[in-house]
Coordinates of C-alpha atoms in Angstrom, one line a residue:
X13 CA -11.3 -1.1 -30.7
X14 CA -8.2 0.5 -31.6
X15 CA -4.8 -0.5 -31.5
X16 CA -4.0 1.0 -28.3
X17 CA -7.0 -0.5 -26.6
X18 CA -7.4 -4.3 -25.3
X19 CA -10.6 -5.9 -23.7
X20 CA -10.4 -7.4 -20.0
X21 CA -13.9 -9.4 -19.6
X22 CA -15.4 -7.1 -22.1
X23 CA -14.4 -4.2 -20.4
X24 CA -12.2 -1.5 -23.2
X25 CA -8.5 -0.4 -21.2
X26 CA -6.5 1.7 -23.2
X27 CA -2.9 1.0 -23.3
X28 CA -1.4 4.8 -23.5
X29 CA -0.2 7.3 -20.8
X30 CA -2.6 10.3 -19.6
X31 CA -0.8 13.2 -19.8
X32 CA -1.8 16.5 -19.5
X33 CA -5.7 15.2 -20.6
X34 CA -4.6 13.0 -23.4
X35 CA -3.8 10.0 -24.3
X36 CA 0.1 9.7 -25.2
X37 CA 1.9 6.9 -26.8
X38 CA 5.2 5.5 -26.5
X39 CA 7.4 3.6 -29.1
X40 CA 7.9 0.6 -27.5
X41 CA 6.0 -1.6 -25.5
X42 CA 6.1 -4.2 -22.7
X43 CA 3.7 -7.3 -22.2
X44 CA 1.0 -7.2 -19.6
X45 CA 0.1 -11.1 -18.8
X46 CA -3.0 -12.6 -16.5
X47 CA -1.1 -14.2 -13.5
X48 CA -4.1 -16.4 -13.3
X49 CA -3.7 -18.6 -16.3
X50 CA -0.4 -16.6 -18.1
X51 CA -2.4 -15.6 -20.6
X52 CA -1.0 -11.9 -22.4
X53 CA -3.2 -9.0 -21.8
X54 CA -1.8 -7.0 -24.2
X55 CA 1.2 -4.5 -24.9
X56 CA 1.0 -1.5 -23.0
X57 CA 3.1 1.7 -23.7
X58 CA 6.7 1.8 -22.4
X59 CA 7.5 4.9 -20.9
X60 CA 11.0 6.8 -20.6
X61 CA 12.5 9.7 -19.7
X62 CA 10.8 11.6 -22.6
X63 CA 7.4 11.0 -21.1
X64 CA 8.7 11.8 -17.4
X65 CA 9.4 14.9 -18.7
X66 CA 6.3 15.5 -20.5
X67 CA 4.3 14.3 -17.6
X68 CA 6.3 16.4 -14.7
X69 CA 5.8 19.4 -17.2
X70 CA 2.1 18.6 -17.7
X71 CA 1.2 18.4 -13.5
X72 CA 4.1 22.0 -13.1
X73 CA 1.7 24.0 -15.9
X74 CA -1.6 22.7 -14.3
X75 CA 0.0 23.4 -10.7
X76 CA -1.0 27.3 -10.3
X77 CA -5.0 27.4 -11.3
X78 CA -5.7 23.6 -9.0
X79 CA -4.0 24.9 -5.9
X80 CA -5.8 28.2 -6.4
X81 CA -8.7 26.0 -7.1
X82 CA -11.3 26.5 -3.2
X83 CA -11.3 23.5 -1.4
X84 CA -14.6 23.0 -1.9
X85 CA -14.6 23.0 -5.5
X86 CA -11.7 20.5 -5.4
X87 CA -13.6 18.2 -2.8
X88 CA -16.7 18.7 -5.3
X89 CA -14.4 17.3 -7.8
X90 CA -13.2 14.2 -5.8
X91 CA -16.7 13.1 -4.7
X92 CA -17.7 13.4 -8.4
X93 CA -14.3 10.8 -9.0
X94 CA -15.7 8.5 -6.2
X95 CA -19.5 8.6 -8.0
X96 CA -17.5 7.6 -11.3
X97 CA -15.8 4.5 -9.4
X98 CA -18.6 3.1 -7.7
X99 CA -20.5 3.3 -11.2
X100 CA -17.6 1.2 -12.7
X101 CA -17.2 -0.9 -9.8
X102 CA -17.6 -4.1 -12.1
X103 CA -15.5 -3.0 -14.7
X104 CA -12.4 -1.9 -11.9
X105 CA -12.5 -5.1 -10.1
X106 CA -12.8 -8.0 -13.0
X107 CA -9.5 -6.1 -14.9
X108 CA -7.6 -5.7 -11.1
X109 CA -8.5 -8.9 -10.8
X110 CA -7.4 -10.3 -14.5
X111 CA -4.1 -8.1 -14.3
X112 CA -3.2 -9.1 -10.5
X113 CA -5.1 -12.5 -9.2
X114 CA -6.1 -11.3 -6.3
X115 CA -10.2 -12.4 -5.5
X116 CA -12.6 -10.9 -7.6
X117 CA -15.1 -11.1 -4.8
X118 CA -12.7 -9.2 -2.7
X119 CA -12.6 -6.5 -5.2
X120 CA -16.4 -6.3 -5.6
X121 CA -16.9 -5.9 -2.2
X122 CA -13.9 -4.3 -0.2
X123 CA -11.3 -3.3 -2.6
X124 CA -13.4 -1.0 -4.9
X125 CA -15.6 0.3 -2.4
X126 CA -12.3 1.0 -0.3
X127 CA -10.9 3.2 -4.1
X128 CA -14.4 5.1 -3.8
X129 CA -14.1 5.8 0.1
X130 CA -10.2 7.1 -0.1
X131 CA -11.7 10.3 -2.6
X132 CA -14.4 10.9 -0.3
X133 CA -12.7 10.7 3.2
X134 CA -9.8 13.0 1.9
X135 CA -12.3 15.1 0.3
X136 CA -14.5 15.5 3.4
X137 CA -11.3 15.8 5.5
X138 CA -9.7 18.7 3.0
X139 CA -12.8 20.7 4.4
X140 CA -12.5 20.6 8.0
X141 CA -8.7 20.9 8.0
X142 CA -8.0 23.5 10.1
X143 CA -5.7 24.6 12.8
X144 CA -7.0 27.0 16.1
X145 CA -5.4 30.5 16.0
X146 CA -3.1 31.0 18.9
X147 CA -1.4 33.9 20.1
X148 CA 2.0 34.8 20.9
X149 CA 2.8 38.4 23.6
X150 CA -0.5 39.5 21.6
X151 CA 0.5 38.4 18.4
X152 CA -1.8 36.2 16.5
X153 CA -0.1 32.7 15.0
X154 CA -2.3 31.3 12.1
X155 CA -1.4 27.6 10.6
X156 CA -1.5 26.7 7.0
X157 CA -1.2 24.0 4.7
X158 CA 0.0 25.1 1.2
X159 CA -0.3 23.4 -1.9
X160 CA 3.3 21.5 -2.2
X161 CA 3.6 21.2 -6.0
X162 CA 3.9 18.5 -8.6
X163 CA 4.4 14.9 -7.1
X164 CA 5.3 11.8 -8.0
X165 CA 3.2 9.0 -6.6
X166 CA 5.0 5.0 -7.3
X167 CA 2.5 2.5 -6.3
X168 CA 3.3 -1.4 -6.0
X169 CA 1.3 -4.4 -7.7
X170 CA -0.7 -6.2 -4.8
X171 CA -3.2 -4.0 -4.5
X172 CA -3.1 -1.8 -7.3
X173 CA -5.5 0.8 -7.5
X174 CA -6.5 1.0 -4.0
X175 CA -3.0 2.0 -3.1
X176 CA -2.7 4.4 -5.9
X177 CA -5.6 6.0 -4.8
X178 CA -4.3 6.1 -0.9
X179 CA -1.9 8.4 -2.6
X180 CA -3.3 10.2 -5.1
X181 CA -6.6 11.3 -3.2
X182 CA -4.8 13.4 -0.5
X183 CA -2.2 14.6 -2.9
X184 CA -5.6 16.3 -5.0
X185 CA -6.9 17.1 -2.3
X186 CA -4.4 19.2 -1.1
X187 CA -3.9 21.2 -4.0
X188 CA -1.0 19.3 -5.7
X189 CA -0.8 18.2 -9.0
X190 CA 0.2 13.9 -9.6
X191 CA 2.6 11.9 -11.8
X192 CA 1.4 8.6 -11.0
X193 CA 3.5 5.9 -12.2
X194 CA 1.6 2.1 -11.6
X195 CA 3.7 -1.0 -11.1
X196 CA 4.2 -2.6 -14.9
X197 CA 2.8 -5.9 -13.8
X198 CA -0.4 -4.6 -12.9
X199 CA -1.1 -1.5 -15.3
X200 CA -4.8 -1.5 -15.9
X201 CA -6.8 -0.3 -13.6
X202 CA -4.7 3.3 -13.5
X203 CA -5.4 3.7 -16.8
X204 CA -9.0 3.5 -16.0
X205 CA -8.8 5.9 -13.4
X206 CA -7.8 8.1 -16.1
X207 CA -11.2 7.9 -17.6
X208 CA -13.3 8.0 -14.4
X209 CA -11.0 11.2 -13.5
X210 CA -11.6 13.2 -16.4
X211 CA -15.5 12.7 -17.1
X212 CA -15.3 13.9 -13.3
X213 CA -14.3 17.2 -14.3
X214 CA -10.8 17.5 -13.2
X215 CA -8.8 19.4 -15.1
X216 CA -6.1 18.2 -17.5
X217 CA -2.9 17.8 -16.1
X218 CA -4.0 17.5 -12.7
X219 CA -3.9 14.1 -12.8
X220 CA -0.9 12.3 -15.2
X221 CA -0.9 8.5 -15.5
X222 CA 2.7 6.8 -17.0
X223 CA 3.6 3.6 -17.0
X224 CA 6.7 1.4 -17.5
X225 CA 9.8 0.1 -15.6
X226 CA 11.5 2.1 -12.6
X227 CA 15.2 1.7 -13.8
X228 CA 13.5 3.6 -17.2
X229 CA 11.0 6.1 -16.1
X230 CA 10.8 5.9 -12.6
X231 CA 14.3 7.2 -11.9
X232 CA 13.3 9.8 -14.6
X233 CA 10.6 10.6 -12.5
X234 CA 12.4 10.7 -8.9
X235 CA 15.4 12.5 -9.9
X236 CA 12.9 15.2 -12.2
X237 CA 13.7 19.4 -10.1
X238 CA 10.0 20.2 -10.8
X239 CA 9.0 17.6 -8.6
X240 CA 8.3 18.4 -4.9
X241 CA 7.1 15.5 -3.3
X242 CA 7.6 11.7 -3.8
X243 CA 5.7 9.2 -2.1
X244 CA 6.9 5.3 -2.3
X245 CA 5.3 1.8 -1.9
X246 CA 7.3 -0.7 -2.9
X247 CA 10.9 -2.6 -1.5
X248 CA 13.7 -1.9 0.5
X249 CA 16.2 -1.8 -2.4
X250 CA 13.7 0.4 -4.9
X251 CA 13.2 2.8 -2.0
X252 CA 17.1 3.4 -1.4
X253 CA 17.7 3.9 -5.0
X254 CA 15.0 6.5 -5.2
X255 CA 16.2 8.4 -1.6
X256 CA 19.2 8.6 -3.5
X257 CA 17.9 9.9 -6.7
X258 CA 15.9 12.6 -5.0
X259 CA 18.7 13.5 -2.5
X260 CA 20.4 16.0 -5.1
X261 CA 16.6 18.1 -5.0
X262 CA 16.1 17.3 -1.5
X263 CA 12.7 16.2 -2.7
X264 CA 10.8 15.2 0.7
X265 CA 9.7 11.2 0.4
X266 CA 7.2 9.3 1.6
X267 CA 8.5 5.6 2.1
X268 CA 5.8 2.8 3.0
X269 CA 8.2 -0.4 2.6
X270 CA 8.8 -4.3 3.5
X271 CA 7.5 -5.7 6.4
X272 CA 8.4 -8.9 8.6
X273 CA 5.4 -8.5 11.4
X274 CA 5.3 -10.7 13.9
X275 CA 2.1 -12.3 15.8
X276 CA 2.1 -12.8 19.5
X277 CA -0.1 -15.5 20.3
X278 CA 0.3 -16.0 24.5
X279 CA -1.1 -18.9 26.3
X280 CA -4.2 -17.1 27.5
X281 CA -5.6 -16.0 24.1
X282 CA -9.0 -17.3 22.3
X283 CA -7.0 -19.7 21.1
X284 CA -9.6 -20.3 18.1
X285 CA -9.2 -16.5 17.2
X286 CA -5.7 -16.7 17.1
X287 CA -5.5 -19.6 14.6
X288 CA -7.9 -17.8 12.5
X289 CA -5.6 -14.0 12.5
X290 CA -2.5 -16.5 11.8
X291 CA -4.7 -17.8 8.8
X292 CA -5.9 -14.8 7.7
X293 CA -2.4 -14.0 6.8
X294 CA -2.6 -16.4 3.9
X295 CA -4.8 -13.3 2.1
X296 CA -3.8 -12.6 -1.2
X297 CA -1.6 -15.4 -1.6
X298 CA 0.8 -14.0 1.1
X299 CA 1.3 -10.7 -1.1
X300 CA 0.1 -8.3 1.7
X301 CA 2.9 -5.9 3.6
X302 CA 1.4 -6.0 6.7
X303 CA 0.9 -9.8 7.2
X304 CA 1.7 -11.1 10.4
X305 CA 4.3 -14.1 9.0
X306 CA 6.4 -14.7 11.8
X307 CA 3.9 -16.5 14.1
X308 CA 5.2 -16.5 18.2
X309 CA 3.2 -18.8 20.0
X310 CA 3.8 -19.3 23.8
X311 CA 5.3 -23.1 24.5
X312 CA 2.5 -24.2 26.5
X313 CA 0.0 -24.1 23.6
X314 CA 2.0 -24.3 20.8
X315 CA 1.0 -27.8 19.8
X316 CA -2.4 -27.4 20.1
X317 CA -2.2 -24.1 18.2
X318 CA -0.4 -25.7 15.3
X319 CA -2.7 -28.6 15.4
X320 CA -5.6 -26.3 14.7
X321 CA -3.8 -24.2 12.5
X322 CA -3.4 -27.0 9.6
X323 CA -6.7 -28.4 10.2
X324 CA -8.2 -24.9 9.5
X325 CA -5.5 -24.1 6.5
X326 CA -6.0 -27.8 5.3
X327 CA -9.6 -26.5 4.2
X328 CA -8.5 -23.3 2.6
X329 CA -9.4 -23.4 -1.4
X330 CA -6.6 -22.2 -3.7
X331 CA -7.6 -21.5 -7.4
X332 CA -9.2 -19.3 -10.0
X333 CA -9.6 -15.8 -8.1
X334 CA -13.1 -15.1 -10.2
X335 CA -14.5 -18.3 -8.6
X336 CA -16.6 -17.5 -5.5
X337 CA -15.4 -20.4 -3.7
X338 CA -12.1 -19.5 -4.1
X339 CA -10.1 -18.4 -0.7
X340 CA -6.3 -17.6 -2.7
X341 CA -5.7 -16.8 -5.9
X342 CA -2.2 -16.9 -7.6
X343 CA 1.0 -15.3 -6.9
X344 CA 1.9 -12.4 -9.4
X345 CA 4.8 -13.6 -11.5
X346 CA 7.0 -16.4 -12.6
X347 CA 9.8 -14.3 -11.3
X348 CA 8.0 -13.8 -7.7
X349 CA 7.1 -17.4 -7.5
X350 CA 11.2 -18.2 -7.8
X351 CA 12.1 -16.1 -5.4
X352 CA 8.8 -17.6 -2.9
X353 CA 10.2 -21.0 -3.5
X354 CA 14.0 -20.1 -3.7
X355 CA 13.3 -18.7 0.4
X356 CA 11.3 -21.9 1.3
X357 CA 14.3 -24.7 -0.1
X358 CA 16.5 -23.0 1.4
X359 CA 14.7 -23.1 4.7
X360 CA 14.3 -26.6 5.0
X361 CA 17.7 -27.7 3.6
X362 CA 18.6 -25.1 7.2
X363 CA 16.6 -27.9 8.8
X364 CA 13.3 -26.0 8.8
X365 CA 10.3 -28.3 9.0
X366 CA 7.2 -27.6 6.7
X367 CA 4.0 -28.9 8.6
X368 CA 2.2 -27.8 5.6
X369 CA 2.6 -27.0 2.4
X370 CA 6.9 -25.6 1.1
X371 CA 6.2 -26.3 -2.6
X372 CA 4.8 -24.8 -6.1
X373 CA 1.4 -25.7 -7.1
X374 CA 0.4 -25.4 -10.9
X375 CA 1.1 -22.5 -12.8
X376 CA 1.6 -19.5 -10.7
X377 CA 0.3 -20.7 -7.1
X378 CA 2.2 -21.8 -4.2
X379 CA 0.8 -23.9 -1.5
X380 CA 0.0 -22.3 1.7
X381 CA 3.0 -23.4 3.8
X382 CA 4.1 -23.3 7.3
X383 CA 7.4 -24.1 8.4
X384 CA 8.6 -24.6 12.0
X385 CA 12.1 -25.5 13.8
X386 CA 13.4 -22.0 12.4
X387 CA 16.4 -20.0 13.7
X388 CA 15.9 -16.3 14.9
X389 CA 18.9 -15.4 12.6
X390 CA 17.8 -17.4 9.8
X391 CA 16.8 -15.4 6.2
X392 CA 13.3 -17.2 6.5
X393 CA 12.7 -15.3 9.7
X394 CA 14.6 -12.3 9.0
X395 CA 13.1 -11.6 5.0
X396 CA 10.3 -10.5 3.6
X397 CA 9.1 -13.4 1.4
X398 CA 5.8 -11.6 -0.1
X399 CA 4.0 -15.1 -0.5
X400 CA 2.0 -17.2 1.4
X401 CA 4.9 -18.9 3.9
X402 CA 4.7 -18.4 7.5
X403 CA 6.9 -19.4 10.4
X404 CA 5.8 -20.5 13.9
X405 CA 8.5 -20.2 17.1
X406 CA 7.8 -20.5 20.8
X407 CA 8.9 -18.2 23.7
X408 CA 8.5 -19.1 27.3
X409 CA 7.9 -15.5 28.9
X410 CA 6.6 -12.1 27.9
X411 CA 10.2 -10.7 27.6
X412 CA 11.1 -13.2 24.9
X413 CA 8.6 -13.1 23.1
X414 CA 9.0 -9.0 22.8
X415 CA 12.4 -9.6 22.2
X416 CA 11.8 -12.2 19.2
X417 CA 8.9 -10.1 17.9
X418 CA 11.2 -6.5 17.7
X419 CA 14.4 -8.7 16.5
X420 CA 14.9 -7.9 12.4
X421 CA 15.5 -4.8 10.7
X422 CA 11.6 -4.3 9.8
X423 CA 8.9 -2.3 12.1
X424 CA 5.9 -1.9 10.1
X425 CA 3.0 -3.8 12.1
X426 CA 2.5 -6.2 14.8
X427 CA -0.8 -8.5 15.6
X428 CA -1.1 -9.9 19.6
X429 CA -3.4 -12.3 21.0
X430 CA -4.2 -12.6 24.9
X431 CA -6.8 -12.3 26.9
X432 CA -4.8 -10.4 29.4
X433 CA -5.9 -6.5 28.9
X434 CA -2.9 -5.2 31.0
X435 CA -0.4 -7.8 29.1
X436 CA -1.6 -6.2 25.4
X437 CA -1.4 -2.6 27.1
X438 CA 2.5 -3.8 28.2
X439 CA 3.5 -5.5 25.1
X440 CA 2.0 -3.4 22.4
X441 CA 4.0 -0.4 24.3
X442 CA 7.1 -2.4 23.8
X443 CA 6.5 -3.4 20.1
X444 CA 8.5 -1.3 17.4
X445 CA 5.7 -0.7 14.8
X446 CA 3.8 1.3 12.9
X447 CA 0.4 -0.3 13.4
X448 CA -0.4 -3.0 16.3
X449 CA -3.8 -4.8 16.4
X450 CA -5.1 -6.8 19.8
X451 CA -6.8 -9.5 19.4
X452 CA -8.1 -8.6 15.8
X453 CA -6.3 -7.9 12.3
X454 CA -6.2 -5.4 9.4
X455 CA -8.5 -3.4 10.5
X456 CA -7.5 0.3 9.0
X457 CA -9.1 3.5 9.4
X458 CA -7.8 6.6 6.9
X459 CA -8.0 8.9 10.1
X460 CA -4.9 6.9 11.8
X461 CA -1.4 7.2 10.6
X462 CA 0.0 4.9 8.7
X463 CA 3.9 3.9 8.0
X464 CA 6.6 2.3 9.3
X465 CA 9.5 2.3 12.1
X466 CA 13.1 1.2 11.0
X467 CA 13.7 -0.3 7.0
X468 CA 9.6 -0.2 6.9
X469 CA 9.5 3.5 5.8
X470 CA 9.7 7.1 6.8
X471 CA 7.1 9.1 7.4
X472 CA 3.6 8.7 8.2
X473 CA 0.0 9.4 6.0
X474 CA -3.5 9.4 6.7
X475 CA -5.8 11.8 8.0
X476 CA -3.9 15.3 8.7
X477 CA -0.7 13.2 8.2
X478 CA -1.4 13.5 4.8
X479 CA -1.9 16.5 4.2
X480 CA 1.2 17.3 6.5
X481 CA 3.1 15.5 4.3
X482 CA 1.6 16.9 0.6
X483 CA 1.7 20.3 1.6
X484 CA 4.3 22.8 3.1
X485 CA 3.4 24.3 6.6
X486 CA 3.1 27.6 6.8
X487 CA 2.9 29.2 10.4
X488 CA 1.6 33.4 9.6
X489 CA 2.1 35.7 12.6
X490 CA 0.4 39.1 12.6
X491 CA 1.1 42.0 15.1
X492 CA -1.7 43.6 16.5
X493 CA -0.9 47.2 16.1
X494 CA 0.5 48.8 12.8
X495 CA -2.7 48.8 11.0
X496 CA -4.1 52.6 9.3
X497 CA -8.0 52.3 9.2
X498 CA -9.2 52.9 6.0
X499 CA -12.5 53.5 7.5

């Protein structure tokens, strides 16, 4: 071991930014600690503007030979990053789990599988990207996606590395070069990627990794000429603040944000299937963008609903994350677990009811908590609250409840319940979001879009989205006569 290398459950992370195929140090430092017992990780290099330059001139010097690079050698290359994560699939989710809380067995068997699948889909889609020649008065119109450039990929805590990779796999893949900058509470696992990336065989520079605090490096990075794309996970407030420190470059952005989902639960729904989607929202301790938290529940069955919903949430085990048993780990950070508990007093001294949970556990969990007699315009209905606190209302007709679902400033999912196939094919056609599921949850394929309407992003990526959105469209028209044969 060195002094820029810790040890996460015997697994070696070192502590330096990857830039341009080394390891760089910084100066200074911040502390990376366990949310699961507190417990400091280590110090891990503190980037600033210095290193946002170094790492924006690192991806603009590799930038010419990787988007010249065929797209089958580059889709060779990604496959070769997903073998490297599935062989460290182990290592990748005990340190995500360590650095974040969320469940290890979750990372064993989604989360990391999910990292490997996001190189290979984008990969195997890079391949059979294509668009059909079409004519114009003879002329012949040919499509094109261009490699866009260097860009900056900003990627939030709650899932680490499996959101960094949604980015940074389509971003390869089209032929652009990546700054990517990991949240600072949950460094680790991007610093392993580094590793896995280059004994994949891509080139240095391709791929730069820095780390540190937004107001220090990532407005470094945003505001940087040489960048030419920006994509965002992350708040409301971080994402204005970076639209406004690209606007002078008119750098195009990406912006997946908040979320205040809303699900529909109508009188003829599987009432046991809606009580266990309105659970399911409890994953990752609440920390999860899409969650449904605002729970509508049609008045005729909303006492029976909420009967069954404690009884089932009144089993739900809360604890250590590596623990198989467990069913929700902690919540991120002292600072998050204020501002979980700050929304939830505030609520009930509003007159909002908590039919379970509304208080802090132990260290850095929060109760599962439910709170009813909440008004439409109330900041508990209207705010994301990133934790695991849900609201239930009731709605008399299909109008209302479309109405109270589509009323705050978010749009970035919706989940309905009935048994009614013409009701979901009328309400989910009313419903301002970016992703609906009927009668299910969180199911995601990388061929749809993904984003958000409203303050819950611009833009959308997956599939040719992506790529859409990474490159710069070129449409090549050729006249049909002018040619000499050279025959």
């Amino acid at each position: 071991m060195t002094e820029h290398t810790l040890t996460v459950a015997g697994v070696a992370v070192d502590t330096r930014h990857w830039i341009g195929g080394e390891r760089v140090a910084s100066a200074e430092t911040f502390t990376d600690v366990s949310p699961i017992d507190g417990s400091v990780l280590g110090e891990i290099s503190r980037g600033t503007a210095a290193e946002a330059d170094l790492a924006v001139a690192a991806a603009k010097a590799a930038f010419p030979a990787w988007a010249a690079t065929s797209r089958a050698e580059r889709a060779r290359i990604l496959h070769a990053v997903a073998d490297g994560v599935e062989k460290r699939i182990e290592d990748l989710a005990i340190v995500e789990t360590t650095d974040n809380g969320a469940l290890l067995r979750s990372h064993r068997r989604g989360v990391m599988p999910r990292v490997a699948h996001n190189f290979r889909f984008f990969a195997d889609w890079l391949l059979k990207l294509d668009h059909e020649d079409f004519e114009t008065r003879g002329h012949t119109n040919h499509v094109s996606w261009d490699p866009a450039g260097p860009s900056v990929l900003i990627t939030p805590w709650n899932a680490p590395l499996m959101l960094s990779t949604w980015k940074v796999a389509p971003a390869l893949a089209a032929g652009n070069t990546v700054v990517l900058k990991p949240a600072e509470w949950t460094p680790l696992t991007a610093s392993l990627l580094a590793d896995i990336a280059a004994e994949a065989g891509l080139p240095a520079g391709v791929l730069n990794i820095v780390q540190g605090y937004g107001s220090e490096i990532g407005d470094a990075l945003t505001s940087h000429p040489d960048v030419r794309r920006i994509s965002f996970t992350g708040s409301v407030p971080t994402a204005q603040r970076i639209t406004q420190s690209a606007a002078a470059n008119l750098t195009p952005l990406s912006l997946e944000l908040g979320g205040k989902s809303p699900l529909l639960v109508f009188a003829d729904a599987d009432l046991d299937l809606a009580v266990d989607l309105a659970v399911e929202q409890y994953d990752n301790a609440g920390q999860v963008c899409l969650a449904a938290t605002r729970i509508l529940v049609e008045k005729t069955v909303a006492e029976e609903f909420t009967r069954r919903f404690a009884e089932k949430a009144a089993v739900i085990v809360q604890g250590d994350p590596r623990d198989e048993a467990t069913d929700i780990g902690p919540n991120i950070h002292e600072r998050q677990l204020e501002k979980i508990d700050g929304f939830v007093r505030r609520a009930v001294e509003a007159g909002a009811r908590a039919v379970i949970g509304g208080h802090r556990g132990e260290g850095r969990y929060y109760a599962p908590t439910l709170l009813t007699d909440v008004a439409q315009d109330s900041e508990i209905v209207q705010e994301e609250v990133f934790g695991p606190v849900l609201t239930l209302q009731t709605f008399t007709t299909e109008d209302e409840a479309v109405r109270l679902a589509n009323d705050t400033r978010f749009g970035l999912a919706a989940t309905l319940a009935t048994g009614d196939r013409d009701r979901a094919a009328r309400v989910t056609q009313r419903l301002v979001a970016g992703t609906v599921w009927v009668n299910c949850f969180f199911v995601r394929d990388l061929q749809a879009p993904f984003g958000g309407s409203r303050h819950s992003g611009v833009g959308r990526e997956g599939g040719t989205w992506s790529f859409d959105f990474y490159c710069d469209l070129k449409n090549t028209v050729t006249a049909p006569k002018g040619w000499k044969d050279h025959g």
